[in-house]
Short mmCIF file of C-alpha atoms and ligand atoms in Angstrom, two decimals:
data_model
loop_
_atom_site.label_atom_id
_atom_site.label_comp_id
_atom_site.label_asym_id
_atom_site.label_seq_id
_atom_site.Cartn_x
_atom_site.Cartn_y
_atom_site.Cartn_z
CA MET A 275 17.94 -74.69 -11.22
CA ARG A 276 19.79 -77.07 -12.33
CA GLN A 277 23.23 -76.14 -14.36
CA LYS A 278 23.61 -78.91 -17.15
CA ASP A 279 21.24 -82.06 -17.36
CA THR A 280 22.00 -85.23 -15.70
CA ILE A 281 22.59 -88.49 -17.42
CA ILE A 282 21.68 -91.58 -16.02
CA LEU A 283 22.55 -95.60 -16.47
CA GLY A 284 20.22 -97.96 -14.51
CA ILE A 285 21.03 -101.28 -14.14
CA GLU A 286 18.14 -103.46 -12.76
CA SER A 287 19.16 -107.99 -11.73
CA SER A 288 18.10 -108.26 -8.88
CA CYS A 289 15.34 -111.38 -9.70
CA ASP A 290 14.73 -112.40 -13.26
CA ASP A 291 14.51 -110.12 -15.39
CA THR A 292 17.50 -107.85 -16.43
CA SER A 293 16.65 -104.25 -17.43
CA ALA A 294 18.80 -101.10 -18.34
CA SER A 295 17.39 -97.59 -18.68
CA VAL A 296 18.66 -94.04 -19.40
CA LEU A 297 17.13 -91.40 -17.41
CA LYS A 298 17.84 -88.20 -18.13
CA ASN A 299 17.13 -85.36 -15.32
CA GLU A 300 13.40 -86.75 -14.52
CA THR A 301 12.69 -88.03 -17.81
CA ILE A 302 12.75 -91.70 -19.73
CA LEU A 303 14.94 -91.68 -23.04
CA SER A 304 14.22 -95.91 -22.80
CA ASN A 305 14.02 -98.79 -20.35
CA ILE A 306 14.37 -102.32 -21.51
CA ILE A 307 13.78 -105.24 -19.63
CA ALA A 308 14.68 -108.83 -20.81
CA THR A 309 12.07 -111.07 -18.73
CA GLN A 310 13.43 -114.87 -18.56
CA GLU A 311 10.54 -117.00 -19.76
CA VAL A 312 12.79 -119.93 -18.89
CA HIS A 313 11.62 -120.46 -15.00
CA LYS A 314 8.33 -121.31 -16.06
CA LEU A 315 9.07 -124.56 -16.57
CA TYR A 316 10.16 -125.06 -12.74
CA GLY A 317 7.60 -123.36 -11.06
CA GLY A 318 9.68 -119.91 -10.16
CA VAL A 319 12.61 -118.78 -10.07
CA VAL A 320 15.58 -120.92 -10.29
CA PRO A 321 18.70 -118.81 -8.69
CA GLU A 322 21.26 -120.47 -11.31
CA LEU A 323 19.61 -120.07 -13.89
CA ALA A 324 18.41 -116.27 -13.52
CA SER A 325 22.23 -115.32 -13.32
CA ARG A 326 23.09 -117.37 -16.39
CA ALA A 327 20.37 -115.54 -17.87
CA HIS A 328 21.55 -112.26 -16.46
CA GLN A 329 24.81 -112.71 -17.89
CA GLN A 330 23.80 -113.68 -21.43
CA ASN A 331 21.07 -110.31 -21.18
CA ILE A 332 23.05 -108.38 -19.63
CA ILE A 333 25.29 -106.54 -22.21
CA PRO A 334 22.92 -106.59 -25.44
CA VAL A 335 20.06 -105.58 -23.15
CA VAL A 336 22.89 -102.28 -21.81
CA ASN A 337 23.34 -101.70 -25.34
CA GLN A 338 20.15 -101.49 -26.42
CA ALA A 339 19.18 -98.54 -24.06
CA ILE A 340 22.18 -96.86 -24.52
CA LYS A 341 21.27 -97.14 -28.75
CA GLU A 342 17.73 -96.09 -27.80
CA SER A 343 17.77 -93.24 -25.96
CA GLY A 344 20.04 -91.63 -28.27
CA VAL A 345 22.75 -90.79 -25.96
CA ASP A 346 26.51 -91.43 -26.69
CA LEU A 347 28.44 -93.59 -24.35
CA LYS A 348 30.36 -90.36 -22.79
CA GLU A 349 27.56 -88.28 -21.80
CA ILE A 350 26.41 -90.60 -19.40
CA ASP A 351 27.25 -89.25 -16.15
CA ALA A 352 27.20 -91.34 -13.23
CA VAL A 353 25.95 -95.65 -13.51
CA ALA A 354 23.50 -96.64 -10.60
CA PHE A 355 22.95 -100.25 -10.22
CA THR A 356 21.22 -102.81 -7.53
CA LYS A 357 22.79 -103.51 -4.70
CA GLY A 358 19.15 -105.49 -2.81
CA PRO A 359 17.99 -107.10 -2.07
CA GLY A 360 17.72 -110.24 -3.82
CA LEU A 361 19.08 -112.94 -5.29
CA LEU A 362 22.62 -113.05 -4.83
CA GLY A 363 23.86 -114.24 -8.09
CA SER A 364 21.71 -112.37 -10.31
CA LEU A 365 22.61 -109.65 -7.76
CA VAL A 366 26.50 -110.00 -8.29
CA VAL A 367 25.88 -110.12 -13.32
CA GLY A 368 23.99 -105.95 -12.27
CA THR A 369 27.05 -104.86 -9.63
CA SER A 370 30.02 -106.40 -11.95
CA PHE A 371 28.64 -105.34 -14.41
CA SER A 372 28.10 -101.79 -13.37
CA LYS A 373 31.75 -101.53 -11.34
CA ALA A 374 33.01 -102.22 -14.92
CA PHE A 375 31.18 -99.88 -16.76
CA SER A 376 31.84 -97.39 -13.67
CA LEU A 377 35.83 -97.92 -14.07
CA ALA A 378 36.00 -97.86 -17.73
CA MET A 379 33.81 -94.77 -18.31
CA ASP A 380 35.46 -93.86 -15.15
CA ILE A 381 32.11 -91.82 -13.79
CA PRO A 382 30.99 -92.47 -10.46
CA LEU A 383 29.15 -95.62 -9.12
CA ILE A 384 25.80 -95.62 -7.48
CA ASP A 385 24.20 -99.00 -4.89
CA VAL A 386 20.79 -98.63 -5.48
CA ASN A 387 18.54 -100.16 -2.59
CA HIS A 388 15.52 -101.92 -4.97
CA MET A 389 12.94 -101.17 -2.69
CA HIS A 390 13.68 -97.78 -2.90
CA GLY A 391 13.90 -97.72 -6.72
CA HIS A 392 9.95 -99.36 -6.77
CA VAL A 393 9.32 -95.87 -4.26
CA LEU A 394 10.27 -93.88 -5.87
CA ALA A 395 9.45 -94.94 -9.67
CA HIS A 396 6.91 -92.49 -8.56
CA PHE A 397 9.23 -89.31 -9.50
CA ILE A 398 9.52 -90.16 -13.00
CA ASP A 399 8.68 -87.97 -15.49
CA ASP A 400 4.95 -89.17 -17.04
CA GLU A 401 2.87 -86.06 -18.82
CA GLY A 402 2.44 -83.85 -16.27
CA LYS A 403 1.22 -86.62 -13.65
CA GLU A 404 1.16 -85.16 -10.29
CA LYS A 405 4.46 -86.45 -7.90
CA PRO A 406 3.13 -86.89 -4.25
CA GLN A 407 5.03 -84.95 -1.23
CA PHE A 408 6.40 -85.53 1.51
CA PRO A 409 5.77 -87.31 4.04
CA PHE A 410 3.74 -89.86 1.99
CA LEU A 411 3.07 -93.67 3.08
CA CYS A 412 3.83 -96.04 -0.18
CA LEU A 413 2.59 -99.79 0.31
CA THR A 414 5.54 -101.78 -1.68
CA VAL A 415 3.97 -105.14 -2.81
CA SER A 416 6.13 -107.33 -4.86
CA GLY A 417 7.55 -111.02 -5.13
CA GLY A 418 9.50 -110.43 -2.40
CA HIS A 419 8.27 -107.76 -0.48
CA THR A 420 5.33 -105.96 2.01
CA GLN A 421 5.61 -103.22 3.19
CA ILE A 422 4.02 -100.39 4.79
CA VAL A 423 6.83 -97.14 4.19
CA LEU A 424 6.78 -94.00 5.62
CA VAL A 425 8.52 -91.49 3.48
CA LYS A 426 10.24 -88.87 4.26
CA ASP A 427 12.15 -87.83 1.51
CA TYR A 428 13.62 -88.71 -1.66
CA LEU A 429 16.48 -91.00 0.29
CA GLU A 430 14.62 -91.09 3.85
CA MET A 431 11.94 -93.69 4.36
CA GLU A 432 10.95 -96.11 6.91
CA VAL A 433 9.07 -99.28 7.51
CA ILE A 434 6.71 -99.16 9.39
CA GLY A 435 5.11 -102.06 8.60
CA THR A 436 6.08 -105.83 7.03
CA THR A 437 4.76 -108.44 7.08
CA ILE A 438 6.00 -111.56 8.85
CA ASP A 439 5.95 -114.97 6.07
CA ASP A 440 4.97 -114.73 2.88
CA ALA A 441 5.01 -111.58 0.34
CA ALA A 442 2.04 -110.07 -1.16
CA GLY A 443 2.75 -111.34 -4.22
CA GLU A 444 3.41 -115.14 -2.99
CA ALA A 445 0.63 -115.38 -2.01
CA PHE A 446 -1.04 -114.34 -5.50
CA ASP A 447 1.36 -116.74 -6.62
CA LYS A 448 1.66 -119.75 -3.99
CA SER A 449 -2.04 -119.68 -4.52
CA ALA A 450 -2.53 -119.48 -7.41
CA LYS A 451 0.11 -122.63 -7.85
CA ILE A 452 -2.59 -125.02 -5.85
CA LEU A 453 -5.39 -124.27 -8.76
CA GLY A 454 -2.27 -124.98 -11.45
CA PHE A 455 -1.19 -121.85 -12.53
CA PRO A 456 2.16 -121.14 -14.07
CA TYR A 457 4.16 -119.09 -12.32
CA PRO A 458 3.83 -116.68 -12.13
CA GLY A 459 0.26 -116.73 -11.37
CA GLY A 460 -0.60 -113.00 -10.11
CA PRO A 461 -1.10 -111.84 -13.13
CA LEU A 462 -3.31 -115.09 -13.84
CA ILE A 463 -4.87 -114.54 -10.61
CA ASP A 464 -6.14 -111.01 -11.44
CA LYS A 465 -6.82 -111.83 -15.14
CA HIS A 466 -9.39 -114.48 -13.91
CA ALA A 467 -11.32 -112.60 -11.52
CA LYS A 468 -12.19 -109.93 -13.42
CA ASN A 469 -15.24 -112.39 -14.51
CA GLY A 470 -15.21 -113.61 -11.01
CA ASP A 471 -17.45 -112.94 -8.19
CA ALA A 472 -15.53 -111.78 -4.53
CA SER A 473 -18.17 -112.28 -2.42
CA LYS A 474 -18.60 -116.31 -3.26
CA PHE A 475 -15.91 -118.00 -1.23
CA GLU A 476 -14.04 -116.51 2.44
CA PHE A 477 -10.89 -118.09 3.22
CA SER A 478 -9.66 -116.65 7.16
CA LYS A 479 -7.69 -113.62 7.51
CA PRO A 480 -4.42 -112.75 10.15
CA LYS A 481 -5.09 -111.08 13.26
CA MET A 482 -2.00 -109.03 13.49
CA GLU A 483 -0.98 -106.11 15.74
CA GLY A 484 -0.12 -102.77 14.84
CA TYR A 485 0.87 -102.51 10.77
CA ASP A 486 2.96 -106.56 10.25
CA TYR A 487 1.08 -108.82 7.53
CA SER A 488 1.24 -112.29 7.82
CA PHE A 489 0.31 -114.53 4.75
CA SER A 490 0.66 -118.35 5.19
CA GLY A 491 -2.42 -118.65 7.03
CA LEU A 492 -4.38 -117.59 3.82
CA LYS A 493 -2.35 -120.12 1.73
CA THR A 494 -3.27 -122.91 4.10
CA SER A 495 -6.60 -121.54 4.01
CA ILE A 496 -7.09 -121.65 0.70
CA LEU A 497 -4.59 -125.00 0.05
CA TYR A 498 -7.16 -126.59 2.60
CA PHE A 499 -10.36 -124.90 1.45
CA ILE A 500 -9.62 -126.52 -2.24
CA GLN A 501 -8.65 -130.15 -1.36
CA LYS A 502 -11.58 -130.33 0.93
CA GLN A 503 -13.63 -129.38 -2.47
CA GLU A 504 -11.61 -131.53 -4.47
CA LYS A 505 -12.88 -134.68 -2.55
CA ILE A 506 -16.78 -133.97 -3.11
CA ASN A 507 -16.05 -133.05 -6.61
CA THR A 508 -13.04 -133.39 -8.25
CA ASN A 509 -13.79 -130.63 -11.42
CA PHE A 510 -13.63 -128.19 -8.78
CA ILE A 511 -11.44 -126.08 -9.75
CA ASN A 512 -12.61 -125.99 -12.94
CA GLU A 513 -16.17 -125.17 -12.79
CA ASN A 514 -15.47 -122.29 -10.32
CA ARG A 515 -12.72 -121.23 -11.17
CA ASP A 516 -12.86 -116.99 -11.77
CA ASP A 517 -15.23 -117.52 -7.63
CA ILE A 518 -12.29 -118.97 -6.68
CA CYS A 519 -9.49 -116.13 -7.76
CA ALA A 520 -11.93 -113.54 -7.42
CA SER A 521 -12.63 -115.09 -3.59
CA ILE A 522 -8.68 -114.80 -3.50
CA GLN A 523 -7.62 -112.13 -4.71
CA LYS A 524 -10.51 -110.12 -2.25
CA SER A 525 -8.78 -111.56 0.51
CA ILE A 526 -5.42 -110.50 0.13
CA ILE A 527 -6.31 -106.79 -0.79
CA ASP A 528 -8.71 -106.47 1.89
CA ILE A 529 -5.58 -107.98 4.34
CA LEU A 530 -3.64 -105.14 2.64
CA PHE A 531 -6.18 -102.33 3.15
CA VAL A 532 -7.21 -102.87 7.08
CA LYS A 533 -3.50 -101.89 7.72
CA LEU A 534 -2.69 -99.74 5.55
CA ILE A 535 -6.02 -97.53 6.46
CA LYS A 536 -5.06 -97.96 10.28
CA ALA A 537 -1.71 -95.97 9.33
CA SER A 538 -2.60 -93.39 7.04
CA ALA A 539 -5.59 -92.08 10.34
CA ASP A 540 -2.57 -92.57 13.33
CA LEU A 541 -0.12 -91.03 11.33
CA ASN A 542 -2.83 -88.63 9.41
CA ILE A 543 -1.13 -88.82 6.71
CA LYS A 544 -3.17 -88.64 3.25
CA GLN A 545 -0.66 -88.45 0.72
CA ILE A 546 -0.64 -93.13 -0.74
CA ALA A 547 0.98 -94.96 -3.51
CA ILE A 548 1.16 -98.02 -4.21
CA ALA A 549 4.34 -99.99 -5.66
CA GLY A 550 5.23 -102.82 -6.81
CA GLY A 551 4.65 -105.92 -8.93
CA VAL A 552 1.24 -106.53 -7.04
CA SER A 553 0.32 -102.67 -7.62
CA ALA A 554 -0.41 -103.74 -11.13
CA ASN A 555 -2.96 -106.00 -9.82
CA SER A 556 -6.64 -104.17 -11.10
CA GLY A 557 -8.05 -104.90 -7.95
CA LEU A 558 -5.67 -103.76 -6.04
CA ARG A 559 -5.30 -100.50 -8.08
CA SER A 560 -9.77 -99.93 -8.13
CA GLU A 561 -9.62 -100.63 -4.53
CA LEU A 562 -7.19 -97.76 -4.04
CA LYS A 563 -9.05 -95.47 -6.03
CA ARG A 564 -12.55 -96.02 -4.40
CA ILE A 565 -10.84 -95.56 -0.86
CA GLY A 566 -9.11 -93.29 -1.16
CA LYS A 567 -12.47 -91.18 -2.47
CA GLU A 568 -13.70 -92.46 0.75
CA LYS A 569 -10.83 -90.98 3.06
CA LYS A 570 -10.11 -87.94 0.97
CA TRP A 571 -6.72 -89.51 0.39
CA SER A 572 -4.50 -88.71 -3.14
CA VAL A 573 -3.69 -91.71 -4.31
CA PHE A 574 -0.35 -92.89 -6.38
CA ILE A 575 -0.59 -95.57 -8.88
CA PRO A 576 2.21 -96.52 -10.82
CA LYS A 577 1.67 -97.17 -14.55
CA PHE A 578 2.43 -100.70 -15.68
CA GLU A 579 5.11 -100.82 -16.95
CA PHE A 580 7.15 -99.02 -13.42
CA CYS A 581 5.12 -101.82 -11.56
CA THR A 582 6.91 -105.07 -11.61
CA ASP A 583 11.12 -104.19 -12.03
CA ASN A 584 12.85 -102.19 -13.89
CA ALA A 585 15.47 -100.09 -14.18
CA ALA A 586 14.29 -96.92 -15.04
CA MET A 587 12.72 -96.90 -10.96
CA ILE A 588 16.84 -97.50 -10.34
CA ALA A 589 18.21 -94.86 -12.52
CA ILE A 590 15.56 -92.52 -10.55
CA THR A 591 16.77 -93.67 -7.35
CA GLY A 592 20.32 -93.20 -8.59
CA ARG A 593 19.58 -89.65 -9.89
CA PHE A 594 19.16 -88.45 -6.43
CA MET A 595 21.64 -89.41 -4.88
CA PHE A 596 23.94 -88.45 -7.30
CA ASP A 597 22.83 -85.01 -6.64
CA GLU A 598 23.55 -85.64 -3.13
CA LYS A 599 27.12 -87.41 -4.58
CA ARG A 600 26.13 -90.38 -2.66
CA PHE A 601 28.47 -92.94 -4.45
CA ALA A 602 29.95 -96.35 -4.22
CA ASP A 603 33.19 -97.55 -4.47
CA GLN A 604 34.95 -100.11 -6.43
CA SER A 605 35.00 -102.23 -3.40
CA VAL A 606 30.57 -102.37 -3.08
CA CYS A 607 29.25 -105.83 -3.17
CA ALA A 608 25.88 -106.98 -4.01
CA SER A 609 24.03 -107.89 -0.75
CA ALA A 610 20.83 -110.41 -0.61
CA ARG A 611 19.32 -108.60 2.67
CA LEU A 612 19.88 -105.41 2.08
CA LYS A 613 17.82 -102.84 4.61
CA MET A 614 15.78 -100.01 3.42
O1 KG4 B 270 8.13 -106.34 -7.96
P1 KG4 B 270 7.97 -108.03 -8.55
O2 KG4 B 270 7.99 -107.84 -10.62
O3 KG4 B 270 9.83 -108.49 -8.95
C1 KG4 B 270 9.83 -108.70 -7.16
O4 KG4 B 270 11.03 -107.51 -7.25
O5 KG4 B 270 9.26 -109.25 -6.41
O6 KG4 B 270 6.94 -108.36 -7.76
C2 KG4 B 270 6.52 -109.83 -9.11
C3 KG4 B 270 5.47 -110.48 -7.97
C4 KG4 B 270 5.07 -111.87 -8.97
O7 KG4 B 270 4.37 -112.59 -7.62
C5 KG4 B 270 3.51 -110.95 -9.30
O8 KG4 B 270 3.04 -112.49 -9.01
C6 KG4 B 270 3.17 -109.79 -9.25
O9 KG4 B 270 4.81 -109.35 -8.92
N1 KG4 B 270 2.38 -109.92 -10.11
C7 KG4 B 270 0.98 -109.33 -9.54
C8 KG4 B 270 0.27 -109.06 -10.96
N2 KG4 B 270 1.62 -108.64 -11.41
C9 KG4 B 270 2.10 -109.25 -10.59
N3 KG4 B 270 -0.04 -110.09 -9.03
C10 KG4 B 270 -1.00 -109.81 -8.57
N4 KG4 B 270 -1.64 -109.16 -9.60
C11 KG4 B 270 -0.99 -108.82 -11.24
N5 KG4 B 270 -1.89 -108.35 -12.30
ZN1 ZN B 271 10.51 -105.77 -6.99
#
């Protein structure tokens, strides 16, 4: 039994969401996310604009998170922040803020790997929802990463498969761009796919060894297919939008599951989780449930608010690091390419 409650302030600023969260043990007291709308105009995240928006947002977001949590500033035991991976200019804002906060409040500073955060979001308390048991496999799929992670303990993880080119989120977003959707297009493909026939069109699948992924061939195959069809019918996308989206979504999901099923069988692990922005995809979530039933897996699907980037996942990781006194010092730097 722990003696005292641990209260952690989490800070996330790795890409285009500025987020702060206050966590008491494994329970969220607040989780504020300011999403940057400015990037929509440019069809993708513009790093310079992202850093600037983080600078504008960070103090109001932290203020709101602390206010909403109801905790007193003096009750906060540590500040945990995303050290990387991500956009350097964005990471620097959260890192610098957290260093200053730790110094001012005289509390420990905890540097968190963003990818650990996505996985450990499964350990945030959620009204009796079961948590995975170690070891489990986590398919972490986001705008920047596609990984099969072997999770041996809270802070002991091994990436056993990864993408050699585009991430699954990029596969969604780049396909969406071809169809003329604004950034980020993943959620729009998901929306249109719901009304479409996924067996209508077929795209090429990669032939990769082991547990690694590749999505660049799929993107090229979609691009060539659309260009070819538009030469025949200039209104092709408009007339087939839902079916195209459903077919693209199915291709991406099929690619993801082939390797996950293989890893589960090879390692004989039946505790299977998904994480990251793409785990919000309704097709991926329902396919995991379907395959899980067939293969007798225990499946763990995050709440929507913990799929995309958020500071609660950084705070929960910080909480486990706090228990092990894994603290950073004031010389810590953001790291754009931080490895697991
Ligand atoms: O984890 P995340 O918020 O940020 C990164 O760390 O990258 O993931 C963002 C990615 C984007 O590529 C976005 O299009 C994708 O997650 N995404 C989705 C859905 N919601 C977010 N992709 C497909 N279907 C969705 N419903
Ligand atoms: Zn992320």
